[in-house]
Each structure stands twice: as C-alpha cells, then as structure tokens.
Coordinates of C-alpha atoms and ligand atoms in Angstrom, one line a residue:
X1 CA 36.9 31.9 87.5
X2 CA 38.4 32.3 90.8
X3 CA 41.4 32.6 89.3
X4 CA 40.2 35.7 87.7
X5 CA 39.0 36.9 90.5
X6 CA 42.1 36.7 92.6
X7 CA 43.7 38.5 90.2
X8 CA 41.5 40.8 89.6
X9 CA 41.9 41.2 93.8
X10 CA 45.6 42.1 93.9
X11 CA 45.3 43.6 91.1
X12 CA 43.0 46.2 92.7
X13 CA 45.1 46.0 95.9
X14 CA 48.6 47.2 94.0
X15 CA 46.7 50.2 92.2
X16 CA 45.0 50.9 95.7
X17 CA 48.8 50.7 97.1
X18 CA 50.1 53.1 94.2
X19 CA 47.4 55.7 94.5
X20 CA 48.1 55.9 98.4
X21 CA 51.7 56.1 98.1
X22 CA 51.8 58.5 95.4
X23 CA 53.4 62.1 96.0
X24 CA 50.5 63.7 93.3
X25 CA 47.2 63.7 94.2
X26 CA 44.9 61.9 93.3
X27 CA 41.2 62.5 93.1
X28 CA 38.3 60.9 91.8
X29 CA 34.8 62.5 91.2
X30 CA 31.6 61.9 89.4
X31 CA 30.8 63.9 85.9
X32 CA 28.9 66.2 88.2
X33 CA 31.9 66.9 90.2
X34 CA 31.0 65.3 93.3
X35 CA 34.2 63.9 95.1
X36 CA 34.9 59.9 95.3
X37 CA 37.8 59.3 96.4
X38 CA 40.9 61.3 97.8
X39 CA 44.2 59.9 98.7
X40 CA 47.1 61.1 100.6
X41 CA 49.2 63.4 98.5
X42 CA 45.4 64.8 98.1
X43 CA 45.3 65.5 102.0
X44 CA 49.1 67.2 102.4
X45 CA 48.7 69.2 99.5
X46 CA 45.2 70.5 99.7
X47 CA 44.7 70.1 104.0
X48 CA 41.6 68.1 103.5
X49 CA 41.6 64.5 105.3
X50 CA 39.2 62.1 102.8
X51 CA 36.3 62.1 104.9
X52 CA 36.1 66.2 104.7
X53 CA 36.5 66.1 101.5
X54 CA 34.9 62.9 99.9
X55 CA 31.1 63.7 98.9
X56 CA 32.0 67.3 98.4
X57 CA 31.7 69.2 95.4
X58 CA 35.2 69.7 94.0
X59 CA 34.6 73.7 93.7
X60 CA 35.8 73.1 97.1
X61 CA 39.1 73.3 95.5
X62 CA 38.8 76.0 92.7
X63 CA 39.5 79.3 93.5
X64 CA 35.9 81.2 92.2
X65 CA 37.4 83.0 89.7
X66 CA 38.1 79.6 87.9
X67 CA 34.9 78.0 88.3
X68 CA 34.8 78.1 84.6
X69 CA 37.4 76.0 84.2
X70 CA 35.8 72.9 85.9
X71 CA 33.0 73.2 83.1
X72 CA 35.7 73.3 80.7
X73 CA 37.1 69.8 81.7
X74 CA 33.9 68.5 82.0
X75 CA 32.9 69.1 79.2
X76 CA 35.9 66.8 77.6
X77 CA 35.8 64.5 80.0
X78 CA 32.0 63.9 79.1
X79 CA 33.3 63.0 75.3
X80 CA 35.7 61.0 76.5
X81 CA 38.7 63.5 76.0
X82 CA 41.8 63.5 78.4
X83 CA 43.6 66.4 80.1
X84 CA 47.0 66.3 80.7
X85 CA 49.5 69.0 82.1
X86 CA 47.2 71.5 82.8
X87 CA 49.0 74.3 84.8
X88 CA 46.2 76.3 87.5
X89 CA 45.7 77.1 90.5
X90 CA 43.9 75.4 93.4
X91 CA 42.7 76.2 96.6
X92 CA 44.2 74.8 100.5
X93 CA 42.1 74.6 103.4
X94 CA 43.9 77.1 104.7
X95 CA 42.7 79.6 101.9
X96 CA 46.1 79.6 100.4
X97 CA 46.6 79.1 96.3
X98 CA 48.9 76.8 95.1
X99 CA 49.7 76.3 91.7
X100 CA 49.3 72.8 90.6
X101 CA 50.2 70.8 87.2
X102 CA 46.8 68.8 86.5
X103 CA 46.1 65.7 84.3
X104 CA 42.8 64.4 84.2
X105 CA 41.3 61.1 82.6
X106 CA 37.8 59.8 82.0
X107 CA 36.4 56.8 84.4
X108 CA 34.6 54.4 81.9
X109 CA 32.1 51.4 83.0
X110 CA 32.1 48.2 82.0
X111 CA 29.7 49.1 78.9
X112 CA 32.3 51.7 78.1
X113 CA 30.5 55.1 79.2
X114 CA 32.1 57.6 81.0
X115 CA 30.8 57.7 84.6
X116 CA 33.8 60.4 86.1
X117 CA 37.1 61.8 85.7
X118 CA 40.1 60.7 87.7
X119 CA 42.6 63.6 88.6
X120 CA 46.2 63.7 89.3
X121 CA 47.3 66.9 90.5
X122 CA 51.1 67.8 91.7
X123 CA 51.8 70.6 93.2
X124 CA 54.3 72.6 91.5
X125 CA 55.5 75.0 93.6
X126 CA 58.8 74.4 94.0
X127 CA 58.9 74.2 90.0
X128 CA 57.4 77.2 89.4
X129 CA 59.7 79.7 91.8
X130 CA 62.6 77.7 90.1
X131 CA 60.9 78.3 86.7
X132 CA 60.3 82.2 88.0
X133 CA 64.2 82.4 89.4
X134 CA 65.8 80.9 86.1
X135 CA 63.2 83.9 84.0
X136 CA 64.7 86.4 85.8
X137 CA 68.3 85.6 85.8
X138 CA 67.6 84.6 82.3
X139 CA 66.3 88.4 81.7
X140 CA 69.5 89.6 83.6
X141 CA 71.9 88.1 81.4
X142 CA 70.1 89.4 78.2
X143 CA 70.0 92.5 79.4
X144 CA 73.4 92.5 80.4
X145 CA 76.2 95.2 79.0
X146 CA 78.6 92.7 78.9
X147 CA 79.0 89.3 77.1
X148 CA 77.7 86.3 79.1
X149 CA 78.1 83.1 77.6
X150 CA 78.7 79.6 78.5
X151 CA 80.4 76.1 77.2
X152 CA 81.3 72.9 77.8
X153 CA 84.6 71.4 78.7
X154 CA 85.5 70.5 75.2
X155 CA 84.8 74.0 74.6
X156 CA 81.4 74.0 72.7
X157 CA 78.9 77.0 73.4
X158 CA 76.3 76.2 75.2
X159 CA 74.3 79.5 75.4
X160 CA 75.4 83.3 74.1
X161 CA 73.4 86.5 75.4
X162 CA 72.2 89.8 73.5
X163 CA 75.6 91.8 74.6
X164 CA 77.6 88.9 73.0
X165 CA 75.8 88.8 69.5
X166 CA 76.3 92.4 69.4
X167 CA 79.6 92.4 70.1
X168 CA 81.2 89.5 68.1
X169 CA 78.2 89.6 65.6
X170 CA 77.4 86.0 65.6
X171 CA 73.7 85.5 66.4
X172 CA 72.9 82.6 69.4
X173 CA 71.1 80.6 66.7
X174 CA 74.2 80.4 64.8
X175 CA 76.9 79.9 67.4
X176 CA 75.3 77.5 70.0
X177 CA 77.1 74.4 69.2
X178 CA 80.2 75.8 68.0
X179 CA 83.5 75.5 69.5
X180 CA 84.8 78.7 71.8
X181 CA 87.8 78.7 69.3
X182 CA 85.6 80.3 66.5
X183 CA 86.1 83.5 68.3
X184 CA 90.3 82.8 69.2
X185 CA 92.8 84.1 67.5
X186 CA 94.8 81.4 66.4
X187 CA 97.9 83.0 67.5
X188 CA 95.9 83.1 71.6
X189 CA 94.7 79.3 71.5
X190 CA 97.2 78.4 74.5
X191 CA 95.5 81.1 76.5
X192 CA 92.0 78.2 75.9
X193 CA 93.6 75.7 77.3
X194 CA 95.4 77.5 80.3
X195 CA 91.7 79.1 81.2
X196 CA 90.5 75.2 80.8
X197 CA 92.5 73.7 82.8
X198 CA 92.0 76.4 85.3
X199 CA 88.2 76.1 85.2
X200 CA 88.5 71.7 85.7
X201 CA 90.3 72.4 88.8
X202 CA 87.3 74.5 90.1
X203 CA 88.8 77.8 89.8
X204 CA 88.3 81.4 88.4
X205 CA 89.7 83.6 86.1
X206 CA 89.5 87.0 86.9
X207 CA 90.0 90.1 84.6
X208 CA 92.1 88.1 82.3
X209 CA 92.4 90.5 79.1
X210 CA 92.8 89.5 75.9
X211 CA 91.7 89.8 72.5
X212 CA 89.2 88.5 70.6
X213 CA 87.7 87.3 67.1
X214 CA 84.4 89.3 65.4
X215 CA 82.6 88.1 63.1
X216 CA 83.7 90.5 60.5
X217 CA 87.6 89.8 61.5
X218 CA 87.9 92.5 64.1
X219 CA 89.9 92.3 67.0
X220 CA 88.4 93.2 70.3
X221 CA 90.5 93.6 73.3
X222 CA 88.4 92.4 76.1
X223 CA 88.6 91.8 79.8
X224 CA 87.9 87.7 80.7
X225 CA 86.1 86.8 84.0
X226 CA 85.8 82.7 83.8
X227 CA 84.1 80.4 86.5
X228 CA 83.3 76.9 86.3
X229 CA 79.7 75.7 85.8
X230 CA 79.4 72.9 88.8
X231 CA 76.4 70.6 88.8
X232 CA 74.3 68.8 91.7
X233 CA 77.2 66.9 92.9
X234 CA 79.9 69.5 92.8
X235 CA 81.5 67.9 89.3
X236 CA 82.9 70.6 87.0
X237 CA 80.5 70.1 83.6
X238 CA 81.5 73.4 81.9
X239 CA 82.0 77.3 81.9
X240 CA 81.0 80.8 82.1
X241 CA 82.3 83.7 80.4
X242 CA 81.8 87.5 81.5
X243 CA 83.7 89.2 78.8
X244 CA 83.6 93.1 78.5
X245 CA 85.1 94.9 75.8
X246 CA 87.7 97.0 76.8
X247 CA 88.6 99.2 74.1
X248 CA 87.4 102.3 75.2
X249 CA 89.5 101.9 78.4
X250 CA 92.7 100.9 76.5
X251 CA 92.4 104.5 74.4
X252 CA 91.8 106.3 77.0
X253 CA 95.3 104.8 78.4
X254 CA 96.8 105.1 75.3
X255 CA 95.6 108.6 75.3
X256 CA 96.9 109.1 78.7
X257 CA 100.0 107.8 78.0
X258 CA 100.7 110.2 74.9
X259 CA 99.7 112.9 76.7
X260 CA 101.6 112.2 79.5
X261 CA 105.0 112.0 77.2
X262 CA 103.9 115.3 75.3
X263 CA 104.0 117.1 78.8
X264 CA 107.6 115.1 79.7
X265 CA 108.8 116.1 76.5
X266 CA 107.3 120.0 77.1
X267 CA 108.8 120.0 80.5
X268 CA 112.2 118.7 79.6
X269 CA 112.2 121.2 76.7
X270 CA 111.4 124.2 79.0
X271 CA 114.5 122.7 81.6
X272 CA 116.6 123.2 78.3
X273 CA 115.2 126.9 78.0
X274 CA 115.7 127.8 81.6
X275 CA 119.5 126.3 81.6
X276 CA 120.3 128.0 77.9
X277 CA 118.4 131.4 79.0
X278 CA 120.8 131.5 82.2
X279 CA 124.0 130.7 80.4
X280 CA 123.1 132.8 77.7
X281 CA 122.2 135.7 80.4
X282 CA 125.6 134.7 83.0
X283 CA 128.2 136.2 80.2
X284 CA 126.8 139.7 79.6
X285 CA 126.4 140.1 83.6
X286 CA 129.8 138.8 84.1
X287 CA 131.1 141.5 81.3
X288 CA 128.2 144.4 83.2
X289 CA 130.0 143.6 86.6
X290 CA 133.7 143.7 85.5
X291 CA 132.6 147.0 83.5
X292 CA 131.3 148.5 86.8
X293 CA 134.4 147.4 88.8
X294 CA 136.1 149.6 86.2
X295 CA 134.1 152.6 86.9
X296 CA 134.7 151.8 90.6
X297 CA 138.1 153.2 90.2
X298 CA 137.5 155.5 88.1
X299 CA 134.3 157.6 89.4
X300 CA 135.6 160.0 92.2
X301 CA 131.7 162.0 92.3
X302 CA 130.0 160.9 95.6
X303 CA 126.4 160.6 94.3
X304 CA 128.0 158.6 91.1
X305 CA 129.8 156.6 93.8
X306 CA 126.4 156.0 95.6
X307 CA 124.3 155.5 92.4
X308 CA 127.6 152.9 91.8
X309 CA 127.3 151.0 94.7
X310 CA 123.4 150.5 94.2
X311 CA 124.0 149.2 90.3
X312 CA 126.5 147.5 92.0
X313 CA 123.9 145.2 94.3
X314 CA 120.9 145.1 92.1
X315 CA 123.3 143.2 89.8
X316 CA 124.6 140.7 92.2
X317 CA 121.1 140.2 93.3
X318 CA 120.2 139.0 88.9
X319 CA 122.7 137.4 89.1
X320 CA 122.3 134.9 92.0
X321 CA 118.9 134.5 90.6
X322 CA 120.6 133.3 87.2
X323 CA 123.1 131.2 88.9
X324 CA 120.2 129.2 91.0
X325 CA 118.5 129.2 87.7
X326 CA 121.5 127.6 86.1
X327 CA 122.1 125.4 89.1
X328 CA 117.8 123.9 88.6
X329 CA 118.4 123.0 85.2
X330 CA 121.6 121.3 86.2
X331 CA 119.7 118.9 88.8
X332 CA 117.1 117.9 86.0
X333 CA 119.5 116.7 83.3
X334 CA 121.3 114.8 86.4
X335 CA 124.5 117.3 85.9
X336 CA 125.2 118.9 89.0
X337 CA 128.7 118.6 90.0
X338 CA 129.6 118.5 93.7
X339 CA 133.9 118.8 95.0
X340 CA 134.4 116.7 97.5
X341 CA 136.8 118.1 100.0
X342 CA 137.6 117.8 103.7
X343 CA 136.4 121.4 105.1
X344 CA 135.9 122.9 108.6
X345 CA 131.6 123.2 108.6
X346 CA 131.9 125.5 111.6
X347 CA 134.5 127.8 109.8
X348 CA 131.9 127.7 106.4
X349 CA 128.7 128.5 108.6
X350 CA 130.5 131.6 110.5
X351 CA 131.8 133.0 107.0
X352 CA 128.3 132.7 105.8
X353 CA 126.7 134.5 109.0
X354 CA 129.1 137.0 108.3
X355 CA 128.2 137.5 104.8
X356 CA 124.8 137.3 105.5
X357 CA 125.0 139.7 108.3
X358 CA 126.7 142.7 106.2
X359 CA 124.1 143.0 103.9
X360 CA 120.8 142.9 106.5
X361 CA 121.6 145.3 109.2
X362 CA 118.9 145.2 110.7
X363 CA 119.1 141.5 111.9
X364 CA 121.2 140.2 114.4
X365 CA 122.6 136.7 113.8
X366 CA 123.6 134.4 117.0
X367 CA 125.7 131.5 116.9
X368 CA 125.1 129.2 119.4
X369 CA 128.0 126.2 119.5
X370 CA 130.2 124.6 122.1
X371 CA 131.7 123.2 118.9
X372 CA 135.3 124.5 117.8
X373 CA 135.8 122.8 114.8
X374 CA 133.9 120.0 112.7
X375 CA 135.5 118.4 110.1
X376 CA 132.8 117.2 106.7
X377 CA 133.7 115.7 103.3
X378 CA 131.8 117.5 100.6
X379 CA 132.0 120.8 98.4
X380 CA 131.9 123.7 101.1
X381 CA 131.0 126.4 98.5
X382 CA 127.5 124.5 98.3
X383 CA 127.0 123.8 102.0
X384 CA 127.6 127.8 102.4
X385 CA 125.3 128.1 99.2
X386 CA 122.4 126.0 101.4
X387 CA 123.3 128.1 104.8
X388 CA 123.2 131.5 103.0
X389 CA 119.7 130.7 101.8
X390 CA 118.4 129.6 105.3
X391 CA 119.8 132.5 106.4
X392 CA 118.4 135.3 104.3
X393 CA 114.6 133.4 104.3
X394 CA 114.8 133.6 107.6
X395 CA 115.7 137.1 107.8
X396 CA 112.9 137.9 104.9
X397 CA 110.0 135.7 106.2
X398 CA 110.2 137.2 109.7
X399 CA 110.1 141.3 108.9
X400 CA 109.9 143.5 111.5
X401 CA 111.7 141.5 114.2
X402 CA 115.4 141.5 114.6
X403 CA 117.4 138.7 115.6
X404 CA 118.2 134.7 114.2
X405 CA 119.4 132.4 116.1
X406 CA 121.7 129.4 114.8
X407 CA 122.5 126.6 116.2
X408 CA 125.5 124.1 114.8
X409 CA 125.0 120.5 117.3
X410 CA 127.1 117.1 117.1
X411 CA 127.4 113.7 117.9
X412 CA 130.1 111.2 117.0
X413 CA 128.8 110.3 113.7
X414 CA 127.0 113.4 112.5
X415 CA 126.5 117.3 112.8
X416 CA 123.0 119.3 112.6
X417 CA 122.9 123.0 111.9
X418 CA 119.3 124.6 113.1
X419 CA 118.3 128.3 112.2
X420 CA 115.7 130.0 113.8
X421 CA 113.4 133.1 113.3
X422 CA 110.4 134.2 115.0
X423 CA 109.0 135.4 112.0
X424 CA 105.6 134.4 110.3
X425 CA 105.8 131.0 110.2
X426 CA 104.7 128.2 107.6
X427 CA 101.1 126.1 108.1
X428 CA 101.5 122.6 109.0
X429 CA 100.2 121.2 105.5
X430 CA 102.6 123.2 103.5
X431 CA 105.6 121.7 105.9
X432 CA 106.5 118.9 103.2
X433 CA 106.0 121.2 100.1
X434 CA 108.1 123.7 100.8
X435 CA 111.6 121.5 99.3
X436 CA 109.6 121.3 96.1
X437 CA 110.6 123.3 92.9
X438 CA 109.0 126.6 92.2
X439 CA 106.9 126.2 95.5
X440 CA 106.2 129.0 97.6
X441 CA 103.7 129.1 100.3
X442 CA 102.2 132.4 99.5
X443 CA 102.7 134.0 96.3
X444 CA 100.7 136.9 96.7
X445 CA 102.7 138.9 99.2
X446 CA 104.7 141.3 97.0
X447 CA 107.3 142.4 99.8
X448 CA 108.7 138.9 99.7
X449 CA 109.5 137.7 96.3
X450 CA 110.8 134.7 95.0
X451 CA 111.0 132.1 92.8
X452 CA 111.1 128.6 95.0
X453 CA 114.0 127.8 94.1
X454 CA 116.5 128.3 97.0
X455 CA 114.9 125.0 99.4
X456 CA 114.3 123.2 96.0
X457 CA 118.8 123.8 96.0
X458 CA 119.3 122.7 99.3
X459 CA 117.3 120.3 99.5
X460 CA 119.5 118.2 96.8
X461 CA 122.4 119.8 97.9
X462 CA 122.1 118.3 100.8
X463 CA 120.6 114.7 99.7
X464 CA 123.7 114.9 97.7
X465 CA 126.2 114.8 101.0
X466 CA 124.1 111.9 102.1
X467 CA 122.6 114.2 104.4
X468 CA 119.1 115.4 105.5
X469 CA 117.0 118.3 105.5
X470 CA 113.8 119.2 107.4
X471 CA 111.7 122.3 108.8
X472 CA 109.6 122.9 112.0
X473 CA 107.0 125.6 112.3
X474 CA 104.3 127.4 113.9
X475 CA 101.8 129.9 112.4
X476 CA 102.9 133.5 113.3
X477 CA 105.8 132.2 115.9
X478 CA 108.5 131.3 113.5
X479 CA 110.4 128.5 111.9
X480 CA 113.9 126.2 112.4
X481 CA 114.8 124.9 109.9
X482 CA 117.8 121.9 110.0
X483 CA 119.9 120.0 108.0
X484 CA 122.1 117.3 109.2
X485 CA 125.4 116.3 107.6
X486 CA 127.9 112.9 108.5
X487 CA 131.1 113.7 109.8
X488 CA 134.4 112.8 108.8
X489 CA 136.3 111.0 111.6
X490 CA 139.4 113.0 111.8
X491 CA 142.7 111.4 113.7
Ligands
LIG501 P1 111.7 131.7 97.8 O1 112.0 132.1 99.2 O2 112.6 132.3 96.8 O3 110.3 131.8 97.4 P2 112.6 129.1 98.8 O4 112.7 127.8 98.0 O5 113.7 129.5 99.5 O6 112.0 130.1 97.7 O7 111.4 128.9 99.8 C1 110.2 128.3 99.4 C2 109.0 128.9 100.2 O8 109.1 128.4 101.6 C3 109.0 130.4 100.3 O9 108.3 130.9 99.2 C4 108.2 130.6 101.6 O10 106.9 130.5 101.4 C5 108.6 129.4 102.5 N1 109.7 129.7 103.4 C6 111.0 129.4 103.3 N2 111.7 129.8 104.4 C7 110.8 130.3 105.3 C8 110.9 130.9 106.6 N3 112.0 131.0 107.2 N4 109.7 131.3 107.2 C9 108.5 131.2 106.5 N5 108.4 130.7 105.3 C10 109.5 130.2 104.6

C-alpha cells in the first residue's frame, strides 16, 4: 500500500517536472472553462504568471471573435472527444495575437467522468511565417517564365514548376522521381556529370547553354543556370535548375547573322560595280583626251581655242574623279599597289604646290621649311596624290580668303608635312570621321562638292608608308591637317 503510494508520489512529481519544463503550454481548466492550472511555457507565451491567470475564465485568452470556438471544444470535450492540432489564434497580455497549434484532452475522475479538458498549446509563429515564406516563393517559382526545377545528386527530380511542364511537356506528377537524364540527349550526358561535379563542390553554373529533350522528341536550346541546394549544415544534398529556352534569341542571331552576310555580300558586289564602272569609264576618257590633244594642234580659231581649253579641264576634272574611284575599289579587294622608291619629299611637295597653285589663282601657297632635302622610301606619285588633295580641300573649304600655309618639319627619324587654311573649319565631333569613306561633313553645301573620297585615299596611302595622318581644327578659324612619314637614313 505504501508502496503504491510512493509510486504513485514520483509518479506525480515526474509529470509535475515534464509539464513545467515543457516549451508548449500547458493549461488545465474545468468544463466551464475556469482555469486550474498554468505552467511556464503558458506564462512566456501568453504574459500571464499562474496566479493572474489561474481561477480566470480562459476567454481571457480568446480573441472575442472566437468565443465560439471555446463552446465548440467544450462541447467534445464534454463527450469525451479529443482535439488535437487545432491551428487559432490566441490572445497575449499584451493584446497581441499569436497564432498557436492546440491539442486538447478530457480530464476524467476516478469513476471515469469527465471533470475538465487539459490544453497543450505551442505557439507557432515561427512555423507559420516559415509556412507563409515557403507559399510565396512557392507561388514565385510557379509563376515563373522560366523552368525551375530541382534534383538530387544522383540526379532524380525532386520538384518541376508550371514553366517546365510547359516547356518539356512532362507533367510534375509524372516526372518527380525520375532521373534529370530523361530530358538529355544522349549525345550531352558528359555535360550531367561536368554540371554535377561542379554543383558537389559548391559551385554555380551560370548561363551554360545547351539543348534539351521534350517530351514529344524536340530539341530545345536552352540557357542553364545551376546552384547547389545546401542544407542546415552547409552539406551539398542536391540542385537547382533555372533553365530558359533560348530559341527565340538563337533566331534572332541567326537572323542577324544572314542578314549581316547579305549586306557583306551587297557591299562587296557594289565595290565590284564601282571598280568595273571606272575601268570601264578610264578608256573612253583616255581616247576623249588624246582626241582633244589632236584638235589642240589643229584648231587655230581663238573662241574654239578657249571653248578647247575649258573641255580640256572639265575632262581632267572626270577623270581624277574616276581614277580615285578606281583607286577605292582597289583598297577594298586588298589590291592597291604602292612603288617603293627612294625620293626627295621636299622636291614632291614643292612640284605639287606648284601644280596646285596654277590651277587656283586666287590662293597663295607658302612653304615654310629650313629643310633642303629629305630623303623617304615609298611611291612618290601617291605621296603627291595625298599632298595634292590637302592642298586643293584646303583651298575649297576656306573660300573667300587667299593664302595656305605649308609647313614640311623633321627630326632624325621622321618628317611631318602640315597644311593650313583659315577657312571654315570642321566641328570637333566630326574630327575622327573625316578619314572615313564617302564621309563628308556637310553635304548640303552645293559650292563644294565631293564625294569623300580624297581623305578616305590618303588616309591608306599613308598607313601604307607606315606613316600617320591626323587633322586639327576650329569652327570658322580653319584647319591643319598633317601627316607624318619615317625617313630613310641616307649616308
Ligand atoms: P571631299 O572633299 O571630296 O568631300 P575628302 O575625303 O577630301 O572628300 O574630305 C572629306 C570631308 O572632310 C569633306 O567633305 C569636308 O567636309 C571635310 N574637309 C576636308 N578637308 C577640309 C578642310 N581643309 N576644311 C574643312 N573641311 C574639310
């Protein structure tokens, strides 16, 4: 008998020891809901020490709007019914409501009738906002445009959103537990285990693109984003996929790419046009200028003479047009020939001047040097070509004033020709264009014509002597332009 009792004792004590040190709470009350006993869990979750709350009607707890519910669990209670996970809310001391996971059990007596309910509430919290987080980003990746999916290791799926069923066709129910190579073309399984391997050492793979297996056979180029899955302890336990089909962006570059070899192929076939147009056009202007050389001698008539002369320049003016023509067309199919001779640059630039000074009287041309002679290695035709053509835009870009001033400077190792103009100058952002083919700053003035050819020339012309070409100007004051040239040591 005292056996029993002592038993009975300790036996009381443990339970008493498990109820205080429990994290739920757990409350006792009578059927008509008056509180009997409260333990600790029940004072930190609720803010109510024991003696506030033991002898209180539990409502003290329940938020008004749920009185209903208390009648509810009553109500089983009473017929000896339990409760068990019931998710509510509850209210703190402090007003607040906390939503709580509830189980509640009948208290019998020793005749077997049910004198209260015992309640073990936990406060779930934590749980719930986890719960809430893992909703939404579950909502995000089913709502996603691109695949999401996930897998083990060993390469089974372990979960397949919306975006991916549409895509490869396979529905989640009937691909979760498959292996990843369902959707690998055979031919791509090394590319598995290279991403694999990658993932078990903890690192990504980033815009990896590939193709991919449908359902129905089709192949889907896609771009692959992979990331290990790590769990609580920072193992490796699996991997995400982000995969986004790419095929719209691979036509557009295929598309880009066709399109960009129809325009080569339209541009190289207008190159041959210009360089067979001005071959085709250099013989009969050859055969027109012999013919009026001919009539040169032979016309004595002053006004014929006159008329003559005029035909005579207007057909030297075509054809340097023709020949520059001729000479583009050359530089895009890589054939323009250059002599390479030892020539006197001083001796070229004062021929030019001279040329160039015959035909625009109403410019005067200075040569400023303290150089006599300076010796280059190159084709001196082309260098006077390149002079010639500084030296009449300067005279045509800078109308209505009268003079150009050259300059011809040198070290030891190189010379630099300058020619200035005070004419109308070229805007600063234009500078860099100006060497480009068929550029010209302003097209619309019609008292200056041109074609953009002539610094396109000597601009390769003189790239071609291993040289270099380059302009300085201001707006409405005028321009230099220079070009520098290695010398030839001479003995
Ligand atoms: P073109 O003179 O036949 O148009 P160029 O290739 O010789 O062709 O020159 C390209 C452009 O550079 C010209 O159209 C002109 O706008 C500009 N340019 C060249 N030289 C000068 C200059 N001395 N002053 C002002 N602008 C110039």
């Amino acid at each position: 008998m005292i056996n029993t009792l002592i038993l009975a004792e300790q036996k009381q004590a443990m339970l008493a020891a498990i109820v205080a040190t429990s994290d739920d709470a757990i409350i006792s009350k009578t059927l008509e809901g008056v509180i009997t006993s409260w333990n600790q869990s029940a004072e930190r979750i609720f803010g109510y020490t024991a003696e506030e709350a033991i002898g209180e009607h539990i409502s003290l707890i329940i938020p008004p709007d749920r009185l209903s519910e208390e009648t509810y669990i009553i109500g089983q209670i009473s017929n000896g019914q339990r409760i068990q996970h019931f998710e509510t809310l509850r209210l703190t001391k402090q007003g607040l409501q906390i939503p709580i996971s509830v189980s509640v059990s009948p208290i019998l007596n020793s005749e077997g009738l049910v004198i209260g309910a015992s309640k073990i509430a936990r406060d779930i919290s934590e749980h719930k906002t986890a719960r809430e987080r893992q909703a939404v980003l579950a909502a995000i990746v089913n709502t996603s445009d691109d695949c999401i999916l996930s897998k083990t290791l060993d390469g089974i799926i372990t979960s397949w959103n919306k975006a991916a069923e549409r895509m490869f066709g396979y529905t989640e129910a009937e691909i979760l537990g498959k292996h990843i190579t369902l959707i690998i073309p055979t031919e791509r399984l090394d590319e598995e285990k290279y991403i694999i391997s990658e993932v078990k050492k903890g690192n990504k793979v980033d815009h990896f693109e590939t193709i991919r297996l449908a359902k129905d056979g089709r192949q889907i180029p896609i771009s692959l984003s992979v990331s290990p899955i790590v769990d609580d302890k920072g193992n490796v336990i699996g991997a995400s996929k982000i995969a986004r089909d790419i095929s719209a962006h691979i036509a557009t570059m295929d598309e880009n790419k066709r399109l960009y070899e129809e325009v080569k192929a339209l541009n190289e076939k207008k190159d041959e046009f210009i360089g067979m147009a001005s071959h085709e056009l250099k013989t009969p202007l050859a055969s027109v200028s012999g013919y009026l050389q001919i009539l040169k001698t032979m016309i004595k008539d002053e006004k014929a003479e006159k008329f003559l002369h005029k035909a005579t320049v207007q057909l030297k003016k075509i054809t340097a047009l023709v020949t520059d023509l001729l000479d583009v067309s050359k530089i895009e199919a890589g054939k323009m020939q250059f002599k390479s001779e030892l020539f006197d640059i001083r001796k070229v630039a004062e021929d030019a001047i001279e040329l160039v000074a015959l035909n625009n009287k109403n410019h005067h041309i200075n040569l400023d040097t303290t150089h006599s002679s300076l010796f280059i290695n190159g084709d001196a035709h082309r260098i006077e070509q390149v002079i010639i053509n500084l030296l009449t835009n300067a005279i045509r870009y800078s109308p209505g004033q009268d003079r150009v001033q050259v300059t011809i400077d040198a070290n030891l190792q190189n010379v630099t020709i300058g020619v200035r103009d005070y004419g109308m100058g070229i805007p600063e952002d234009k500078l860099n264009q100006i060497f480009s083919r068929f550029y010209r700053v302003d097209n619309s003035n019609p008292q200056i014509s041109g074609l953009g050819i002539g610094l396109f020339l000597s601009h390769e012309i003189i790239e071609r002597h291993k040289g270099h070409i380059w302009a300085e100007s201001n707006l409405n004051e005028g321009s230099v332009f220079y070009f520098r040239l290695p010398l030839t040591p001479t003995q």
